[in-house]
Each structure stands twice: as structure tokens, then as C-alpha cells.
Amino acid sequence: MAPSRTGHAPTMEKLVKSLKGQLLEASIDSYIHLLKRRQVTGDDCAEATAHILRQVVAKSKWSDVDQLLNAVQSVGSRLVQAAPQEPVIGNIVRRVMGLIRDEASEERNADETMSESISELPALAPPTTAVHPARPQPTPFRPPPLSSVTSFHVSRSKSMFNLLSVADTMHSPQTGASTPMSQAQPTSMNSLRSEVLDGIEEIMDEISQADDQIASFAEIQINPTDNVLAYLPSRTVERFLIKAAAKRKYTVFLVSLDPPNTHSGEVPFAALRKKLNSYGVKTIILASNGLMAYMSRVNKVVIGAKVVYQNGGLLVESGASVAAQAAHALSRQVIALGGVYKFCPEDPSDNIAGEKGASSTYVSYSDGLKVDALEVENTVVDYVPPELVDVYLTNLGPQTRHHLATIMADHYKPEDVGFSLHPGELY
Amino acid sequence: MATKQGVKGGAAAGKAKKAPKAGADDKREDVLQAVVLADSFQDRFLPFTLERPRCLLPLAGVPVIEHTLEFLASNGVQEVFIYCGAHSEEIETYIYDSKRWNPNSAISPFSSLEFIRVSDATSIGDFLRDLDKRGLVSGDFLLVHGDLVANVPLDDALAKHRARREANRDACMTMVLRSLGAERHRAEEASVIKPVFVVDSATGRCLQYDEIHPLQKGDNLMVDPSVFQECPDFAVRADLLDCGIDICTPEVLALWSESFDYELPRRNFLHGVLKDFELNGKMIYTEVIDGGYAARASNLAMYDCISRDMMERWTFPYVPDSNLVHGQTFRRTKEGSCLEDNAIVERGVHITKSVIGAGSTVNTGTSVSKTIIGRRCRIGKNVKITNSYIWDDVVIEDNSTITRSILASHVAVGNGCRIPEGSLLSFGVRIGDDTQLRKAPTPRISRLRHDRTAASTDDFLVGPGGKGAMYQDPEDDDDQDSDTDANPALLMKTLFYSLEGMDLSQSSISTLASDDEYDDDDDDTFAPTLGADGTMATRNRLSSFASLASDDSAAHASSVDAFHGDAVHGLVDALRADENEDFDSAKLEFMGLRLANDASDNSMRRAIAVAFVRRAAELLKPEHGGLEPTKAAERALTSKKGAVKFIKEVGVGGDKTNLQMEFALAMQKALLGVKGLESARAGALLAAMLQQMYSLDVLEEDGILAWWRDKRASENEGLTKLREKCKVLVEWLENADEEESDDDDSD
């Protein structure tokens, strides 16, 4: 299992490593094919997309902001079309475009009058400034404990909320100081380039830290003696559970897909269970179809979201929706985990939820009779309607549905929201 | 960066050994190379392959080779060599026009892609010997066919292969095989020929290889006794799908070069190398995969099977809506079909589990089910299409019905036509209005004949205003006898087959008769080509292979085959040569071969009979003078000094009656094996040759009469037919005999 040097198959790591030496077009194309061949999926897409867009900004030729925006948008829409099943790619593209717009308007302002740099803040802030009062209380349910973790969270949350405006306040004085008003255009473009690249680095940092930050809220969310059900725990959920285990004694119900590899004798989630057990947390494995019976004993359901839509609905692993509904029916708390970068300023679409995967996940191709007799539909993702979700736990802290709009507005520019995700609908 | 090469004269120099190069290998270890065999030297896709190579035929709207190359790219292959035979220009044009695969393109996933043409190659073996000569591959490489569809990650198999090779330099090859389970499986049925691997359960080493097919007379398989000695714990696996993915070391190529008569990677090479394990010590391993998908579109039924697997998403992510090929814009509907952008489906159309390409229009009232429709097609109103494959630019007018057929590009089907199950309509065929094609014989309609000349339109078949005629394989023109022989190659050429109505117990698979086929090398396509009414004369080598391996002492089989092929070749060449050249050198060569291969008297007799019969049959053909059977027999036997003596001494091997009888029998069977000879003429030739040999004192009347009475001479229909023609001769001989004895009495 060890990733030896003999591995030839292309991976995201290899792609990222080779980015520097490769032509931009080659990198984009190989990424597109990694997506199409499903060799990069899920959360990795976000990071890989940021890497690729960083290359676009760094390598493509542009002499003004519009050209840059066009370049990013065209590459972005190619990526999105290559993998419509991964809406998170679109999020990153929007984030980067928003970042460019911010940096550009700031450049312009800096060019016009340096003194106005302070007044930029309201100008840049999204039109929904009325929601500002909501911000200081990111955890509406409980008072923030005075642990170091939380303080980190608070400071971080502040910076994340105003990610772009903070960047402004940090960068604009520098820019203003170093570049006189009469600066030549190329210089300003160069500085814009480096600003944007820095901004993308920050987005990448945010992505890579999101899981840890979410996990840092684990002990607030999980209480001792809780019975937590995790449906096909994603990387984010795993980290969350482990972090919680370090502080709390509770019980985890791990729901695995029912049929696959039952004959191979492999215990699902072996690594995760080992870690949890080492902290003294009990783990119980359930098959997904046996989940309902245990729901009455569970008091929290943790779901890793692939995407959080603007209405609060979730895109999740197939089957997780059933778990959420069962929990809802019994009034159990449903906690959705997902970094802010998974927040998608769109409405859910049937097409994506209709994504079908490999038939061989559920029926082995070597079973000739079944291959002939059955029509296998492997639904890869499920949609969880917003009313089933109680808490959205982001890297900025726990949120309720009503605050999602604020987060969306903080992170995406209205002009980028319409960035085409689904080129037309069928029928 | 990449060079395009066109080199002539590859096969002839196949024996030249490449100087082994060491040292340089190691630094290139981490570059994975792959060799794609883009020509299979088969004609299972006729009549389509007359105009387009197999690897460019669309599979779910995409040329098959796209899938193969994508598979290689997904496994991190860096350097690709594509071997082309027939249609090499088309393949090269396709690749060079492709944005993604063009080796000069920035976005090509391969660091290099080269085409290698071997102009006179007649088999895959020639390709690989050429590759050895060039020394292009330095380390382990993947050997795949240009019709592969697979999604398996090979990293594991490669790592295991490497570990084995490091442990033992003789572990030279790993075959990746897909297990299909114990139950009936459609891929297994579609591939017709079922490979049987005898595998060491512990290590996966392949110990013996065989092939069986559904028309065989029994399912018994002879396991080589040496298997028991070498490995007490072995498994005989017939549940594997051979997807033709081999991980090879360069030594594999050296092995190919050592045996210049190997043609097929499995039946010749694998079988041969395993048989010679004691000599060469080379070990070949199997890597059985339980997950993932891997299959070759090796015949029409497999084409059908893979297409269905794609629609049912077994090949995921190689499915239409992944849009792997540049410019594709398929999207999946809720009903499970895939429609490309700009595919216009009007209201009132029922589309279930189908794929429809861009620019195609489907009109009201039509139902399309489990069908793949290419781009720019126009489907009229109230058409019913089920389980069919419709390539690009096809027009189907109103009220037609198409069931389980393949319609190639630019086919036009008129109003109210019926295209029945199994129909193959090749490029540009036009079916006139209100034409109901008949189910039997299965319509295979083409505008070209087998020699690529335009066929004259058969108005009766394709209706008014139609274009195209029934495609005839060159082999089955001659005899339309009702002799439905069990023949797996026949199954290979149909979209689907049913075993009903075939007499499976027919015991016509005789080792000798079919062995005579074994070296039908005068055909540029390697696999035997048979028609709808395949006769004994066109029996496939597969049966010979299977029966040889199971009936004969198997260890002997490969060397016997080698001997037979070379010997016949040598003799025929000598017979063809100038009149005044001496036959002695041919005789010398023959004896040399015999010693080298330790051939039995029986196989010598067979070889000689085949050689002379073939020469005589050749003389019957117009291009060689079109002689009468009598003349031809005389010429074949007597034109060479020493030939008669040679037959008498070596071929017959003495004066004994039973030897003479055996020789006559061998000739009779050899005649059956001659292609393109109708049985009446073959019979006449046999009679003429026997008579000639009688008058040359090679055979005596006792020998001929013994043959006449022998049961084996009439053990099947084909043989009986030949025998009948000799009746006159035999009666004459009997009379002569009586007269002689009368004379004796009177004296």
C-alpha cells in the first residue's frame, strides 16, 4: 500500500510538482484529464484548482485586469465543465476572480488617491452590510469557551470573515507606500500579479487548514457520553472525530457502505478506528442499511459536506441523506462539516445530484449473471435539504442556516456568482 | 521531439539479434514505455475494416484507440510506440490531427509517441521481432492492443512484476487478466475463445496455456505431466478474460526473435515459451484482477459487449458522459441516456439507455433503446431502433425498424425498411425504400468487395435506389455446400451468435486435417477467414490448436508445428523454382529440418503430402497456368529431378502397403486443407495425383486399394467427397488387378 517510487499513475501530487516546469496549457489539460478520469476527486479538487489558477495568474499573458479575469474565467469554466460533479472547483474559481477584482479596485484606488485607502473598506464590503451585527456572535448556541483554541478561532474567524478586506488593510499601505501615483502600468500589473498570487496562496492555506480548524471546534460540539453517528466519514469528519476523542469520551457509530468488500475480510475504516480506540473512544461499525435501527440511540449525526449550497442544502456522499432524514425524524442534531471554501453561491441542481458512478462499486463485474440481469445505478452523491441540517460547522465556527448568506456574500462577488457552472440544462 | 518513421523490410531481418545493451537501462527505469499493436492481422471486423482500421472504429462514439491511449495515460505511460500495419496512414493522420495525442502538441500526456511501420509484416510476431531489432525499449514496457478498453490501475501489477524480476531475472513477463467468475458471463461468451491458464496457485506463475471454444467436441484438457512435478499446487483457470495487457521485459522480445515462426502472442508465443521452460527457463506470471474493467474489442461480439458495458457504466470513468475526448459534450439524462449538446430529440420520442451524439436529430414517434447513435445522424419519424450501433452521418427515414445491427458511417436507410438482427451495413451503404432485409443469411452489406474494388449493387438485396451488395469473404465464394462445420472463427465475425442449431457433437475436428491448415501463410490476414458456410476447407487453426494440445502429446506439438510449417514452405518453394534447379538441396534442407525438430515419420509424410498437393493445386489456378488436374499432377510430381525419388523414399518411406496407404491418406487430407479449391476439382486432382504416382511406381495398387478401403478415408463428408472422385481410378485398378491375376492363372 505504501506509495512507492515505482508508481507511475499520475496523481495530484505529481501534477503539482510538475507544474513549474510545464507549459500552462499542458498543466491545465493534464488536470482536466485527472478530473475526468476521477483520479482527483473530492476535497483534493479545491487545492488542485487553486494550484492551477495560480499558474494561470503567474504564467498567462495579460496586460490589464480584464484580460486576467478573462483568462481565469475561461480556464475556470473549462475545469468546471470537465468535472460538473465537483462544484467546489467553481467556488475556488469564483474566489480567485473575486480576489482579482478586489486587488484591482484597490490598485485603482491606490492610483487615484492614496489617502482614500481607509474608505475602501465599506466600498469593498458587499452590499449586505446590514448583516454586520450578526458577525460578532459566530457561535450563537453557547458562549465561547476561553480556551486557546477558541481564541485562535476568534481571531481567525475575524480574518476569514473579512478575508479580502483584511488583505486590503494589510496590503494597501504597502502598495501605496512602495508605488508612487505616477507609477507605470507594467509595474502596477506586476504588483497586482504578486498580490493576486499571494491571495491565492492564502486561499490554499485556508483550504489546507480548514480541516484542522473545523476539528478545533470538536470539543464544543461533542459532549461526553454522546453517541455520534458518522456516515462514510470524510477526511474532515475523521479529523473532527479524532480531535474530539482526544478530549471527550464518547461513542462513534461508523456507517460503511453495505456490500463492497465484505468477502475480502477487510474491516472498514481500520485506521480511523485504531486512532479512536487509542483514545478510548468506542467505535461501532454499521452497514448503511442497518442505520435506522440505531438512530434512536444516536444523539448527533456528523456529515461531511461536499458542497454547501446557498439555500443551505448539502451535497453529500450518497446515502448520507437517508441518515440525515432519519436523524431529523427523531429530532437528533445533524452537524454538517465543511470549510467555507465549500460554500457554493448557487442553487442545487438536479444534474449534479444525478451523477452516477461506476456500477462495479455495488456489483462485481465478475458476477456474470448479475451483470446481465441487473441495471445498476450507483448514485454517487445525495442532496440533503436545508431543513434537515441543524448546524453548519465551518472553519469560521458553527453557523446556522440564516448566516450562510453572509458568508457567501463575504466570499464571492455578485458578478462572479453567475459564473457558468452548468452550461444549459437537458430537456 | 518525436520522429515519424517508416521503415521497410522489417520482417526479413527478424532473425538478426540485437546486441544486448546493459547499463543504460537503469537510469531510464522510471520512464514507463508502452507498445500499442494497432493491427491485429485479423478480419473479424470485415467488411468495416476494408475502409477503416479496427482501432479507429467508433466505440460509444469514440475511436477505440482513444480509450487505449487514455488508459495508457491514466497509468502514467511516458513513451508510446504504435505499430501499424494495414491502414497505417489513417491511424497516423488520426493521431496527428488529434489535439491531445499529437506528439508535438503541448498537451500530449506522453513525452514521445512514435509510429513504426513494418511494411511486410504479416503477424504480430513480425512487429515484435522488429521492435527487438530496433532496440527502442530499454526497460519494462506495456504491450497492449489498439482495441483495449480498460480502467485498471497497473501500479500494483508493475510493482509486483518488478519485484519478481529483481528476485529472478527469468521472470520476464506478467499478463494482466480479468477474472470473470464462475458463472456464465457475457464477456466470456462474446470472446468465443476461452483461454485456459494453468497457474501456480502460490506465485501466479503460468505453467501451461491452452484455448477452448464452445464448438469443441469436448472440454477436456490435457495438463502437461511436468506441471505436476514442478508445482503440486496449481489451478486451472478458465474463468479469465484475456485483455491483452502484458508487462514485458526486453527479454520477451529476444524470445520472439529466437522463434521466427511465432505469430500470435498467446497461441504461439506464450504456449511455446511455456513448453520450452526446461530449455529457456523463462517464467511468465499472471496477475489476476478482480476489480476494474479491462477488455479488448477483439471481435464484433466483444464490440457489442464493451459498448453495453460502457452504457451500463462498468467501464467507469470511461463512459460517454465523462467526455474524455476533446470536444465531447455528453450529459446524462435522468433516464440514464447520454445526450450530447446539440442533439435534437423531439417530443414524443422514447429514448432509453442510449447515447446520442451532437448534431443528430430524432423525430417524433421514434423509439430508441440501448442504442448508440453517432454524430450528425438523422432519424425519421416512427422509427424503432433497438440494441444497435449507428455511427456518424447515418440517415434513417420514417417507419423503419432496426434491430441489433451495426450501421457504419454514411449509411442511408429508406422509408419503411427492416434491418434484422445481426446486420452489418458498411460505410456508405444505401437501402432503398420498403426493403425488408432477410434474416438469413445474415446481411453483411458493403459497397466494396474483399479486394477493395467497388461491388456492383445488388438491386434485389438493397432495394430500389440502394447501393451495396452482400459482402463475400473470398474463401467462401467457392463452395456453398451446406456443410455447416463447427467453427469458432465464424462466431467471431458476427455481432452475436447462438449455439442452437450447431451440432456440437460433430467429431470433425481431426488433428491431421486441421493441422494442414496450420501454415496457410499465403494469406495476408493471419486468422483464418471463413464464410457463412464454412467448410472443412476453411477450418480454423483454433480447432487445430486445441485438438493438438489435447489429443497429441502436447510437449511435442509446438516443435511438430514448427517443423511442419518450415518443411512445407521449403518444399513448395523448391517445387516452384526453376526447372533446371536440383531438388537435392531441398531434400537436404528437409532432412536437416527433420533432424533439428526430431520429426516423426508421420509428420514428414504429412509435410511432403501437403507440399506436393499444394503445388499441384497452385498449378490449377489461372495465374499459374490453369492446368488440367492431370497435367498439374504430372507437372508437380515430375518437373523436378529427384522429386519422385524423394517422395518414394522419404514421403512414403518404403514399399509396404500400409505406408503407401498412409501417404495416400495424407494427400487426401492435405487436399482438403487447400483453400479456394472446390471439392469436385480437388477430387479430380487427387485422382490424377494418385494415378500419376501409380504410374511412377511410387504407390502400388495394393497401397491405393488399401487406402480406398480404409475407414479414415471417408470419416467425414469432405473426405468422402474427395474419395468419391477416385472411384474410377480404383475400379480401373481393381480391373487391372483382376486381369493381371487372370493372366497369371492362364499362364
Short mmCIF file of C-alpha atoms in Angstrom, two decimals, chain B residues 132-444:
data_model
loop_
_atom_site.label_atom_id
_atom_site.label_comp_id
_atom_site.label_asym_id
_atom_site.label_seq_id
_atom_site.Cartn_x
_atom_site.Cartn_y
_atom_site.Cartn_z
CA ASP B 132 13.59 -6.14 -30.82
CA LYS B 133 15.77 -5.23 -33.73
CA ARG B 134 15.28 -1.55 -33.18
CA GLY B 135 16.10 -1.71 -29.53
CA LEU B 136 13.71 1.06 -28.68
CA VAL B 137 12.62 -0.29 -25.38
CA SER B 138 15.07 -0.21 -22.56
CA GLY B 139 13.19 -1.38 -19.51
CA ASP B 140 9.88 -2.88 -18.64
CA PHE B 141 7.17 -1.93 -21.03
CA LEU B 142 3.49 -2.44 -21.51
CA LEU B 143 2.35 -4.34 -24.52
CA VAL B 144 -1.26 -3.65 -25.38
CA HIS B 145 -3.52 -3.93 -28.37
CA GLY B 146 -5.07 -0.96 -30.09
CA ASP B 147 -8.56 -2.14 -29.23
CA LEU B 148 -8.24 -2.17 -25.47
CA VAL B 149 -10.74 -0.60 -23.13
CA ALA B 150 -9.62 -0.67 -19.54
CA ASN B 151 -9.69 1.34 -16.38
CA VAL B 152 -7.49 -0.77 -14.13
CA PRO B 153 -4.61 0.90 -12.36
CA LEU B 154 -1.46 -1.01 -13.18
CA ASP B 155 0.83 0.37 -10.50
CA ASP B 156 0.34 -2.67 -8.34
CA ALA B 157 0.95 -5.13 -11.12
CA LEU B 158 4.01 -3.19 -12.24
CA ALA B 159 5.44 -3.16 -8.75
CA LYS B 160 4.89 -6.88 -8.37
CA HIS B 161 6.40 -7.55 -11.75
CA ARG B 162 9.44 -5.56 -10.81
CA ALA B 163 9.85 -7.33 -7.52
CA ARG B 164 9.69 -10.69 -9.26
CA ARG B 165 12.15 -9.63 -11.88
CA GLU B 166 14.58 -8.41 -9.29
CA ALA B 167 14.30 -11.69 -7.46
CA ASN B 168 14.78 -13.69 -10.61
CA ARG B 169 15.96 -12.37 -13.93
CA ASP B 170 13.99 -15.04 -15.73
CA ALA B 171 10.61 -13.69 -14.70
CA CYS B 172 10.18 -11.94 -17.96
CA MET B 173 6.52 -11.19 -18.39
CA THR B 174 3.34 -10.55 -16.44
CA MET B 175 -0.04 -10.92 -18.05
CA VAL B 176 -2.88 -8.88 -16.61
CA LEU B 177 -6.05 -10.92 -16.70
CA ARG B 178 -9.55 -10.09 -15.59
CA SER B 179 -11.39 -12.72 -13.64
CA LEU B 180 -14.94 -13.28 -14.75
CA GLY B 181 -16.25 -15.54 -12.05
CA ALA B 182 -17.63 -19.00 -12.28
CA GLU B 183 -21.00 -18.11 -13.71
CA ARG B 184 -21.84 -17.62 -17.32
CA HIS B 185 -20.53 -14.23 -18.36
CA ARG B 186 -21.35 -12.25 -21.44
CA ALA B 187 -17.76 -11.12 -21.98
CA GLU B 188 -16.64 -14.70 -21.87
CA GLU B 189 -19.23 -15.75 -24.37
CA ALA B 190 -18.50 -12.85 -26.62
CA SER B 191 -14.81 -13.53 -26.77
CA VAL B 192 -15.65 -17.01 -28.13
CA ILE B 193 -12.23 -18.43 -27.46
CA LYS B 194 -11.75 -19.13 -23.87
CA PRO B 195 -8.18 -19.06 -22.70
CA VAL B 196 -7.18 -21.61 -20.14
CA PHE B 197 -4.30 -20.80 -17.87
CA VAL B 198 -2.70 -23.37 -15.66
CA VAL B 199 -1.38 -21.27 -12.86
CA ASP B 200 0.74 -21.91 -9.82
CA SER B 201 -1.65 -21.02 -7.01
CA ALA B 202 1.05 -19.65 -4.77
CA THR B 203 3.05 -17.46 -7.11
CA GLY B 204 0.74 -16.86 -10.05
CA ARG B 205 3.24 -18.32 -12.46
CA CYS B 206 1.65 -19.53 -15.62
CA LEU B 207 2.54 -23.16 -16.23
CA GLN B 208 0.55 -24.01 -19.28
CA TYR B 209 -1.69 -22.25 -21.70
CA ASP B 210 -4.49 -23.57 -23.81
CA GLU B 211 -7.57 -22.38 -25.55
CA ILE B 212 -11.00 -23.85 -25.78
CA HIS B 213 -14.04 -22.69 -27.65
CA PRO B 214 -17.70 -23.53 -27.46
CA LEU B 215 -17.75 -25.64 -30.61
CA GLN B 216 -15.15 -28.04 -29.48
CA LYS B 217 -16.06 -31.64 -29.14
CA GLY B 218 -15.13 -31.93 -25.54
CA ASP B 219 -14.00 -29.78 -22.73
CA ASN B 220 -11.15 -31.98 -21.71
CA LEU B 221 -7.78 -30.51 -21.40
CA MET B 222 -4.53 -32.32 -21.10
CA VAL B 223 -2.42 -30.99 -18.32
CA ASP B 224 1.22 -31.43 -19.01
CA PRO B 225 2.72 -34.02 -16.66
CA SER B 226 5.59 -31.70 -15.96
CA VAL B 227 3.14 -29.34 -14.31
CA PHE B 228 2.57 -31.89 -11.60
CA GLN B 229 6.25 -32.25 -10.98
CA GLU B 230 7.01 -28.57 -10.94
CA CYS B 231 4.19 -27.42 -8.85
CA PRO B 232 1.94 -29.63 -6.81
CA ASP B 233 -0.47 -26.84 -6.05
CA PHE B 234 -1.82 -25.40 -9.23
CA ALA B 235 -5.09 -24.07 -10.53
CA VAL B 236 -6.58 -24.50 -13.96
CA ARG B 237 -8.37 -21.27 -14.66
CA ALA B 238 -10.82 -20.92 -17.48
CA ASP B 239 -12.62 -18.00 -15.89
CA LEU B 240 -10.20 -15.34 -17.05
CA LEU B 241 -10.70 -12.74 -19.70
CA ASP B 242 -7.51 -12.12 -21.58
CA CYS B 243 -7.41 -8.39 -22.10
CA GLY B 244 -4.04 -8.49 -23.79
CA ILE B 245 -2.20 -6.29 -21.31
CA ASP B 246 1.30 -7.66 -20.87
CA ILE B 247 4.03 -6.19 -18.78
CA CYS B 248 7.17 -7.28 -20.56
CA THR B 249 10.87 -7.03 -20.09
CA PRO B 250 13.04 -6.65 -23.19
CA GLU B 251 13.89 -10.34 -22.89
CA VAL B 252 10.43 -11.08 -24.16
CA LEU B 253 11.38 -9.51 -27.45
CA ALA B 254 14.51 -11.59 -27.58
CA LEU B 255 12.36 -14.67 -27.16
CA TRP B 256 10.21 -13.56 -30.06
CA SER B 257 13.28 -13.13 -32.19
CA GLU B 258 14.54 -16.56 -31.33
CA SER B 259 11.44 -18.15 -32.75
CA PHE B 260 10.83 -16.61 -36.07
CA ASP B 261 7.63 -18.51 -36.67
CA TYR B 262 5.73 -17.24 -33.64
CA GLU B 263 2.86 -15.15 -34.81
CA LEU B 264 0.33 -14.74 -32.06
CA PRO B 265 1.22 -13.52 -28.59
CA ARG B 266 -0.79 -16.18 -26.86
CA ARG B 267 -1.27 -19.19 -29.01
CA ASN B 268 2.25 -19.24 -30.35
CA PHE B 269 4.43 -17.23 -28.05
CA LEU B 270 3.02 -17.96 -24.65
CA HIS B 271 2.30 -21.57 -25.43
CA GLY B 272 5.73 -22.01 -26.94
CA VAL B 273 7.69 -20.33 -24.20
CA LEU B 274 5.89 -22.28 -21.52
CA LYS B 275 6.52 -25.53 -23.36
CA ASP B 276 10.17 -24.72 -23.59
CA PHE B 277 10.50 -23.87 -19.95
CA GLU B 278 13.07 -26.56 -19.44
CA LEU B 279 15.17 -25.13 -22.21
CA ASN B 280 14.94 -21.42 -21.65
CA GLY B 281 13.89 -21.23 -18.03
CA LYS B 282 11.78 -18.16 -18.72
CA MET B 283 8.90 -17.62 -16.41
CA ILE B 284 5.67 -15.87 -17.22
CA TYR B 285 3.36 -14.73 -14.50
CA THR B 286 -0.30 -13.90 -14.35
CA GLU B 287 -1.81 -11.02 -12.47
CA VAL B 288 -5.48 -11.66 -11.96
CA ILE B 289 -7.50 -8.59 -11.22
CA ASP B 290 -10.86 -8.76 -9.52
CA GLY B 291 -11.78 -5.12 -9.72
CA GLY B 292 -11.81 -2.67 -12.53
CA TYR B 293 -12.52 -3.27 -16.15
CA ALA B 294 -10.36 -4.50 -18.96
CA ALA B 295 -11.42 -6.00 -22.26
CA ARG B 296 -10.48 -5.98 -25.89
CA ALA B 297 -12.87 -5.27 -28.70
CA SER B 298 -11.39 -8.28 -30.39
CA ASN B 299 -14.44 -9.23 -32.41
CA LEU B 300 -17.90 -7.98 -33.15
CA ALA B 301 -19.47 -9.70 -30.20
CA MET B 302 -16.90 -8.15 -27.88
CA TYR B 303 -17.56 -4.82 -29.52
CA ASP B 304 -21.18 -5.26 -28.63
CA CYS B 305 -20.32 -6.39 -25.12
CA ILE B 306 -17.96 -3.49 -24.39
CA SER B 307 -20.41 -0.99 -25.78
CA ARG B 308 -23.06 -2.30 -23.44
CA ASP B 309 -20.63 -2.27 -20.56
CA MET B 310 -19.91 1.35 -21.31
CA MET B 311 -23.54 2.31 -21.36
CA GLU B 312 -24.07 0.43 -18.13
CA ARG B 313 -21.06 2.16 -16.62
CA TRP B 314 -18.94 -0.87 -15.87
CA THR B 315 -16.09 0.88 -17.58
CA PHE B 316 -16.40 3.98 -15.43
CA PRO B 317 -14.88 6.58 -15.79
CA TYR B 318 -14.63 5.59 -19.43
CA VAL B 319 -18.26 6.39 -20.11
CA PRO B 320 -19.70 8.84 -22.60
CA ASP B 321 -20.61 11.49 -20.08
CA SER B 322 -17.06 11.70 -18.80
CA ASN B 323 -16.32 13.42 -22.10
CA LEU B 324 -12.77 12.15 -22.10
CA VAL B 325 -12.23 13.01 -25.71
CA HIS B 326 -11.68 16.59 -26.65
CA GLY B 327 -14.81 18.27 -27.92
CA GLN B 328 -17.28 15.85 -26.45
CA THR B 329 -20.14 17.37 -24.53
CA PHE B 330 -22.22 14.43 -23.40
CA ARG B 331 -24.53 14.76 -20.48
CA ARG B 332 -26.50 12.14 -18.75
CA THR B 333 -30.24 12.45 -18.51
CA LYS B 334 -32.26 11.27 -15.60
CA GLU B 335 -33.49 8.36 -17.63
CA GLY B 336 -29.99 7.06 -17.98
CA SER B 337 -29.25 8.05 -21.55
CA CYS B 338 -26.39 10.25 -22.61
CA LEU B 339 -27.11 13.11 -24.97
CA GLU B 340 -24.51 15.37 -26.43
CA ASP B 341 -25.15 19.10 -26.73
CA ASN B 342 -26.93 19.93 -29.94
CA ALA B 343 -28.52 16.55 -30.17
CA ILE B 344 -32.10 17.31 -31.03
CA VAL B 345 -34.67 14.98 -29.61
CA GLU B 346 -38.19 15.97 -30.44
CA ARG B 347 -41.20 15.50 -28.31
CA GLY B 348 -42.79 12.10 -28.28
CA VAL B 349 -39.52 10.26 -28.63
CA HIS B 350 -38.74 7.42 -26.28
CA ILE B 351 -35.08 7.15 -25.53
CA THR B 352 -33.93 4.56 -23.09
CA LYS B 353 -30.35 3.76 -22.14
CA SER B 354 -28.96 5.19 -25.31
CA VAL B 355 -26.24 7.54 -26.41
CA ILE B 356 -26.91 10.24 -28.99
CA GLY B 357 -24.14 12.35 -30.46
CA ALA B 358 -24.05 16.02 -31.32
CA GLY B 359 -25.97 17.27 -34.31
CA SER B 360 -28.20 14.23 -34.53
CA THR B 361 -31.91 14.65 -34.85
CA VAL B 362 -34.50 12.18 -33.68
CA ASN B 363 -38.01 12.83 -34.90
CA THR B 364 -41.40 12.32 -33.34
CA GLY B 365 -42.76 8.91 -32.66
CA THR B 366 -39.39 7.22 -32.74
CA SER B 367 -38.18 4.91 -30.03
CA VAL B 368 -34.50 4.35 -29.41
CA SER B 369 -33.44 1.75 -26.92
CA LYS B 370 -29.97 0.65 -25.84
CA THR B 371 -28.52 2.13 -28.94
CA ILE B 372 -25.51 4.29 -29.64
CA ILE B 373 -26.11 6.93 -32.27
CA GLY B 374 -23.15 8.90 -33.54
CA ARG B 375 -22.98 12.49 -34.64
CA ARG B 376 -24.95 14.25 -37.34
CA CYS B 377 -27.40 11.41 -37.84
CA ARG B 378 -30.95 11.97 -38.93
CA ILE B 379 -33.54 9.60 -37.61
CA GLY B 380 -37.00 9.98 -39.11
CA LYS B 381 -40.43 9.56 -37.63
CA ASN B 382 -41.80 6.39 -36.09
CA VAL B 383 -38.51 4.60 -36.38
CA LYS B 384 -37.78 1.80 -33.99
CA ILE B 385 -34.16 1.17 -33.11
CA THR B 386 -33.08 -1.35 -30.53
CA ASN B 387 -29.66 -2.57 -29.39
CA SER B 388 -27.93 -1.12 -32.40
CA TYR B 389 -24.79 0.81 -33.15
CA ILE B 390 -25.25 3.66 -35.53
CA TRP B 391 -22.11 5.52 -36.46
CA ASP B 392 -21.82 9.06 -37.78
CA ASP B 393 -23.83 10.73 -40.56
CA VAL B 394 -26.40 7.99 -40.88
CA VAL B 395 -29.81 8.79 -42.27
CA ILE B 396 -32.76 6.63 -41.35
CA GLU B 397 -36.05 7.57 -42.94
CA ASP B 398 -39.50 7.21 -41.44
CA ASN B 399 -41.13 3.99 -40.27
CA SER B 400 -38.04 1.82 -40.40
CA THR B 401 -37.10 -0.81 -37.89
CA ILE B 402 -33.54 -1.62 -36.92
CA THR B 403 -32.70 -4.37 -34.53
CA ARG B 404 -29.33 -5.29 -33.13
CA SER B 405 -27.28 -4.17 -36.07
CA ILE B 406 -24.30 -2.05 -36.90
CA LEU B 407 -24.80 0.79 -39.36
CA ALA B 408 -21.48 2.31 -40.34
CA SER B 409 -20.97 5.95 -41.23
CA HIS B 410 -22.94 7.46 -44.12
CA VAL B 411 -25.38 4.59 -44.31
CA ALA B 412 -28.79 5.61 -45.56
CA VAL B 413 -31.88 3.58 -44.81
CA GLY B 414 -35.04 4.39 -46.73
CA ASN B 415 -38.66 4.57 -45.70
CA GLY B 416 -40.26 1.57 -44.11
CA CYS B 417 -37.21 -0.69 -44.17
CA ARG B 418 -36.47 -3.52 -41.85
CA ILE B 419 -32.92 -4.24 -40.81
CA PRO B 420 -32.96 -7.54 -38.95
CA GLU B 421 -30.80 -8.80 -36.14
CA GLY B 422 -27.11 -9.14 -36.76
CA SER B 423 -27.00 -6.99 -39.88
CA LEU B 424 -23.75 -5.25 -40.68
CA LEU B 425 -24.12 -2.34 -43.08
CA SER B 426 -20.75 -0.99 -44.06
CA PHE B 427 -19.76 2.55 -45.00
CA GLY B 428 -21.99 4.34 -47.48
CA VAL B 429 -24.45 1.53 -48.00
CA ARG B 430 -27.90 2.70 -49.03
CA ILE B 431 -31.03 0.68 -48.50
CA GLY B 432 -33.91 1.65 -50.76
CA ASP B 433 -37.44 2.34 -49.58
CA ASP B 434 -39.56 -0.51 -48.29
CA THR B 435 -36.77 -3.03 -48.31
CA GLN B 436 -37.09 -5.85 -45.87
CA LEU B 437 -33.71 -7.43 -45.42
CA ARG B 438 -33.91 -11.11 -44.75
CA LYS B 439 -32.57 -12.60 -41.59
CA ALA B 440 -30.66 -15.43 -43.14
CA PRO B 441 -28.06 -15.36 -44.37
CA THR B 442 -27.13 -12.56 -42.03
CA PRO B 443 -26.92 -9.38 -44.08
CA ARG B 444 -23.37 -8.13 -44.38
#
